[in-house]
Coordinates of C-alpha atoms and ligand atoms in Angstrom, one line a residue:
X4 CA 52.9 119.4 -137.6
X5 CA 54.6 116.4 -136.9
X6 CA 58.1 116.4 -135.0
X7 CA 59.9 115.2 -137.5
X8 CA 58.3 117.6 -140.6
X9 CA 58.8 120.4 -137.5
X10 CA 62.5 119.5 -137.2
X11 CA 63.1 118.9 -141.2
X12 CA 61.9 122.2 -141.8
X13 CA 64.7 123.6 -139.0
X14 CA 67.5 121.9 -140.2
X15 CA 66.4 123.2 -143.5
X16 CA 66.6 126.9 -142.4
X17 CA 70.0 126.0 -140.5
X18 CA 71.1 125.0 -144.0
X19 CA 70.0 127.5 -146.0
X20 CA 71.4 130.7 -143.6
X21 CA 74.9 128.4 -143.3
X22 CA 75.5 128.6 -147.2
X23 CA 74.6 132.3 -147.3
X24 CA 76.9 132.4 -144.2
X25 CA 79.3 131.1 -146.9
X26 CA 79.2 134.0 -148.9
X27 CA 78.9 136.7 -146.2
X28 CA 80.8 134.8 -143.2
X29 CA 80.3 137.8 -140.5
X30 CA 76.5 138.5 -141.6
X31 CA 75.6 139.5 -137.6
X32 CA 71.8 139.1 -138.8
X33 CA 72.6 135.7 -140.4
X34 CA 74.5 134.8 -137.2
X35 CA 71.8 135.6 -135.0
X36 CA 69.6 133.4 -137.1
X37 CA 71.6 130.8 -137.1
X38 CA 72.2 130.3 -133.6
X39 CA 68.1 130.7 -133.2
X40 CA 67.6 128.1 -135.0
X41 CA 70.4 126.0 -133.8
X42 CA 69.2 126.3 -130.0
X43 CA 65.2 125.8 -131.5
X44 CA 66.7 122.8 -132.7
X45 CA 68.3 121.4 -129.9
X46 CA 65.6 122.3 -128.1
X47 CA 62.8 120.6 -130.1
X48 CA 64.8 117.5 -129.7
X49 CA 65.6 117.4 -126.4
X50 CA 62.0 117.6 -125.8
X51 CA 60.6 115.0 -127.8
X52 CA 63.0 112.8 -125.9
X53 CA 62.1 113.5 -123.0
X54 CA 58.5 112.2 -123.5
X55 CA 60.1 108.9 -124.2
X56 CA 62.8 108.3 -122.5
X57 CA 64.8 108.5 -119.2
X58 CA 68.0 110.6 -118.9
X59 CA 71.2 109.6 -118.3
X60 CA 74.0 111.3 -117.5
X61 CA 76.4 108.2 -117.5
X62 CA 76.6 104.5 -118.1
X63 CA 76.7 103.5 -114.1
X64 CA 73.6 105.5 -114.0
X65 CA 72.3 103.3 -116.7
X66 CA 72.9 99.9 -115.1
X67 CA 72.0 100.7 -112.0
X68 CA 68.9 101.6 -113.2
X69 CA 68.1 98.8 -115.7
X70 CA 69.9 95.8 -114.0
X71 CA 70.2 96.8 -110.1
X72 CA 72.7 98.7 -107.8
X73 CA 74.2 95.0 -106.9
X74 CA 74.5 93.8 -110.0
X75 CA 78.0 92.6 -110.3
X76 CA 78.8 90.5 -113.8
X77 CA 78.4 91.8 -117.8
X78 CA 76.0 94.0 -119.0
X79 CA 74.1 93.3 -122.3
X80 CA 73.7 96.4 -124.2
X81 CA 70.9 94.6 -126.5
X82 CA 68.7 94.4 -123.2
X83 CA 69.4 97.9 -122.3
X84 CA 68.1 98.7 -125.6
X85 CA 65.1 96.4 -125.3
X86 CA 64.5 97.2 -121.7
X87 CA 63.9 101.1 -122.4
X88 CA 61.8 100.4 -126.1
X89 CA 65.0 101.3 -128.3
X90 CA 65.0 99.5 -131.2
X91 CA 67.5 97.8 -133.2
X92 CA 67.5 96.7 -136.4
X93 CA 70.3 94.4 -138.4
X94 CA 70.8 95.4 -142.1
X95 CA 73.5 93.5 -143.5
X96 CA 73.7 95.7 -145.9
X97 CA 73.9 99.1 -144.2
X98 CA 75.2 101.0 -147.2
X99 CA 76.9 103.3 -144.9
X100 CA 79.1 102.9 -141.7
X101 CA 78.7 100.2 -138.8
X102 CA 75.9 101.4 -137.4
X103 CA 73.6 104.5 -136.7
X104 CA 71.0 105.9 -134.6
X105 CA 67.6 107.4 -135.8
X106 CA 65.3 109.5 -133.8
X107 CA 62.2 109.3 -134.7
X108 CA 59.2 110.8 -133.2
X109 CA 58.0 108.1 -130.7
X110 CA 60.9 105.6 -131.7
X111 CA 64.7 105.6 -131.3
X112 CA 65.8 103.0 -133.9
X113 CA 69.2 101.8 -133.4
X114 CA 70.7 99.9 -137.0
X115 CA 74.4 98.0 -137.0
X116 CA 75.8 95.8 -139.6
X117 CA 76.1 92.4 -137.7
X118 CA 79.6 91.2 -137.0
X119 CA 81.2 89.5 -134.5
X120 CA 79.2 89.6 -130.9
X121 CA 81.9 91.7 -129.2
X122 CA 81.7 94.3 -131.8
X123 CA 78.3 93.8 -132.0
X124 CA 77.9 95.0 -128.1
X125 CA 80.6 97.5 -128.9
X126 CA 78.7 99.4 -131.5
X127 CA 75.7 99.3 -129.4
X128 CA 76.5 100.6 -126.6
X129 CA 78.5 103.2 -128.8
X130 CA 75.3 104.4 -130.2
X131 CA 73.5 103.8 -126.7
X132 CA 76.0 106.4 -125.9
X133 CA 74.7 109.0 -128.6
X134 CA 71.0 108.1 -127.0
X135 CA 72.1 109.3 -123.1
X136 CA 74.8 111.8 -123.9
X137 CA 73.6 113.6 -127.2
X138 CA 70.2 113.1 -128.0
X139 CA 68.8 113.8 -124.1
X140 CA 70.8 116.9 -124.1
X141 CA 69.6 118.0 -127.4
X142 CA 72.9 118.0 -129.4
X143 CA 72.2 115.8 -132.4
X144 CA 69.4 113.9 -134.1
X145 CA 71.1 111.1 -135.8
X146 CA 74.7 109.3 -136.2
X147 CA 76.2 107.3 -138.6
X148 CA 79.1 105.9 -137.6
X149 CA 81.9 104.5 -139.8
X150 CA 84.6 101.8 -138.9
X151 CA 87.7 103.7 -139.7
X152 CA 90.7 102.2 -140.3
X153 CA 92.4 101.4 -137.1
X154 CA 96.0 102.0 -136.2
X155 CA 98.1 99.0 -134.7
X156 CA 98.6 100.3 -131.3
X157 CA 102.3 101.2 -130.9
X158 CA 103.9 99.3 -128.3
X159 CA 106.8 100.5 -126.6
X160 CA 106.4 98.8 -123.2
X161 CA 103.3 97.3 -121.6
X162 CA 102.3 100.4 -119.3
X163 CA 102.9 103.0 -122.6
X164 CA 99.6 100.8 -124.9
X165 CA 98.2 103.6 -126.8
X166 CA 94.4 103.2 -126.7
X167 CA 93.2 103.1 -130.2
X168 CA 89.5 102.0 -129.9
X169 CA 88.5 105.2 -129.5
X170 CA 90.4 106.7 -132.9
X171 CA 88.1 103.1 -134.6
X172 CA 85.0 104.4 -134.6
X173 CA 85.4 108.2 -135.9
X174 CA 82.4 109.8 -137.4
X175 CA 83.0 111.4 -141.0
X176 CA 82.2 114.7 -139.8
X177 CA 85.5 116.4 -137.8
X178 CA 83.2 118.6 -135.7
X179 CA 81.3 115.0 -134.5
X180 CA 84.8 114.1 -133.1
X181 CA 83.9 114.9 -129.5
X182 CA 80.8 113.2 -129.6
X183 CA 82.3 109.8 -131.1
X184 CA 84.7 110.1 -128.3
X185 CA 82.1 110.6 -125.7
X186 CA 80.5 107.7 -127.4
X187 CA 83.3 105.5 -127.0
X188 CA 83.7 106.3 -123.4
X189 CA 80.1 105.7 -122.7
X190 CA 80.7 102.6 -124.4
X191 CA 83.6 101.5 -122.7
X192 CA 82.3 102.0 -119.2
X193 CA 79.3 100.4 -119.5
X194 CA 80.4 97.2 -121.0
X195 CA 83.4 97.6 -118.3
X196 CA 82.0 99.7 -116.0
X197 CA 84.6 100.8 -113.1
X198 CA 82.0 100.3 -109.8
X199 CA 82.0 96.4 -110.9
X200 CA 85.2 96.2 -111.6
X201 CA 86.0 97.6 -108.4
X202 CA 83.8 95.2 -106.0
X203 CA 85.5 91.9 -107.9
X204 CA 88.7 93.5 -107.1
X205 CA 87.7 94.3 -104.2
X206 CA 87.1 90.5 -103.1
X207 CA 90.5 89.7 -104.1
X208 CA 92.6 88.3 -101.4
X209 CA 95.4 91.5 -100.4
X210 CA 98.7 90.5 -102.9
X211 CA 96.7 88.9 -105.0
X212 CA 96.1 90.3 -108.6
X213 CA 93.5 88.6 -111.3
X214 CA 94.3 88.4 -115.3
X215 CA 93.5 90.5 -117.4
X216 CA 91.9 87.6 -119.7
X217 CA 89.7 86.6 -117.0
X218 CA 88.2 90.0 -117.0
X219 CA 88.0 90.1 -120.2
X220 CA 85.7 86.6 -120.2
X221 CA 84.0 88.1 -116.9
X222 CA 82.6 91.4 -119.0
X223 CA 82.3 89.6 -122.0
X224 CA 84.3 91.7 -123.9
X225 CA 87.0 91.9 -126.7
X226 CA 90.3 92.2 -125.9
X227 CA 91.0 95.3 -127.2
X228 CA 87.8 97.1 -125.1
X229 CA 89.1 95.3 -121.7
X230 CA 92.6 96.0 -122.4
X231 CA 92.0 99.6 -123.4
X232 CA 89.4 100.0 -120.2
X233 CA 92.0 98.6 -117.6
X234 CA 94.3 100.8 -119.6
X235 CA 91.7 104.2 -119.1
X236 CA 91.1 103.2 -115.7
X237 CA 94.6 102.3 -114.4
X238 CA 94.2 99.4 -113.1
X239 CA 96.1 97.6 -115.8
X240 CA 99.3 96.3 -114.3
X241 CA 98.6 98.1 -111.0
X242 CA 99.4 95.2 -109.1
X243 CA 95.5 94.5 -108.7
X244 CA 94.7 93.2 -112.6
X245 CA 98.0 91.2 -114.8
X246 CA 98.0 92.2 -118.2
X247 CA 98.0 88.6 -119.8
X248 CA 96.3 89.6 -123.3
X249 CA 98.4 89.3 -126.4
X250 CA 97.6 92.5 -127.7
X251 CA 99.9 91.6 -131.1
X252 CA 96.9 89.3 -132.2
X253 CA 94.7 92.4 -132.2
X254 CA 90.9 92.2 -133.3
X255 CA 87.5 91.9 -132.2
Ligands
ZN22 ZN1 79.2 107.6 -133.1

């Protein structure tokens, strides 16, 4: 039987015991069934993976691994992708969410719905993020992930910027929330990631701090992921990096 039919037919089962679990919620039997079947699941996955791909436990890992220990400038989530045989596809008209990750077999197919470059690299290396940290461990098969509305970030003094990014890219389920956070941090530290961020602030002159903005054209980022990284990191107005980014005129 084919992986996929094999896994199908689980997630079937898990379905079918889940809405009988409905109608007799502490079912020990139906319990016990379900959590075979989940772990078969997870299992079965985590497998298949592994035949294709290298694990990651985090996004240094990653570049260091695909660019080079030295490597000291942006990183391109499309190569990542191409360098390890994960595809991507653009579909304009992705009926549903920003983007989403497939498993497949012998294939990882990664789908967005193109819009501007920095999001673009933000909601790959989101879903690159569901390839290290979810699939590899055998937590999920596929994501969709939506573009939810996004709150302005509230502002009461520089240092007290709520991040937001991570609240933008929720997944409809409630129970994915985790993951779509661990997906945004995935995301945010490889297209920031902290051990470059450290050497070029390491080569700065002692008293001397760099802007924000220049960062922000460094990594080749949005403001918003630079801003909210520095922010994460603590860096931002640490008397290392100047917050010069006009956070008002939000966006991508
Ligand atoms: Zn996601």
């Amino acid at each position: 039987m084919k992986l996929e039919e094999q896994l199908n037919d689980i997630k079937k089962m898990i379905t079918t015991t889940k809405q009988l679990l409905v109608d007799h919620p502490s079912d020990e039997m139906l319990l016990y069934m379900l959590a075979q079947d989940e772990e078969l699941y997870a299992l079965s996955i985590a497998k298949a993976y592994s035949r294709i791909m290298p694990s990651f436990d985090n996004a240094e890992d990653v570049i260091k691994a695909i660019y080079s220990e030295k490597h000291s400038s942006a990183v391109d989530p499309f190569h990542i992708a191409d360098f390890l045989g994960i595809k991507i596809k653009k579909d304009f008209h992705l009926s549903e969410g920003i983007g989403k990750c497939d498993f497949y077999e012998d294939q990882i197919i990664i789908t967005y719905k193109p819009s501007n470059h920095f999001r673009d690299k933000f909601t790959i290396a989101h879903e690159l993020g569901h390839v290290f940290l979810h699939f590899s461990k055998g937590l999920s098969l596929e994501f969709t992930d939506y573009e939810s509305v996004v709150d302005e970030p509230i502002i009461a003094n520089n240092t007290s910027y709520k991040p937001v990014i991570s609240a933008a890219r929720l997944s409809a389920q409630t129970d994915d929330f985790e993951k779509e956070q661990e997906a945004n941090n995935f995301a945010g530290e490889l297209l920031v990631p902290r051990f470059i961020l450290d050497k070029i602030l390491n080569k700065l002159p002692s008293g001397k701090a760099i802007n924000a903005s220049l960062l922000k054209d460094l990594f080749q980022v949005s403001r918003p992921v630079i801003r909210i990284s520095l922010v994460d990191y603590g860096l931002l107005n640490s008397g290392k990096v100047l917050d010069d980014i006009n956070i008002q005129n939000r966006g991508w």
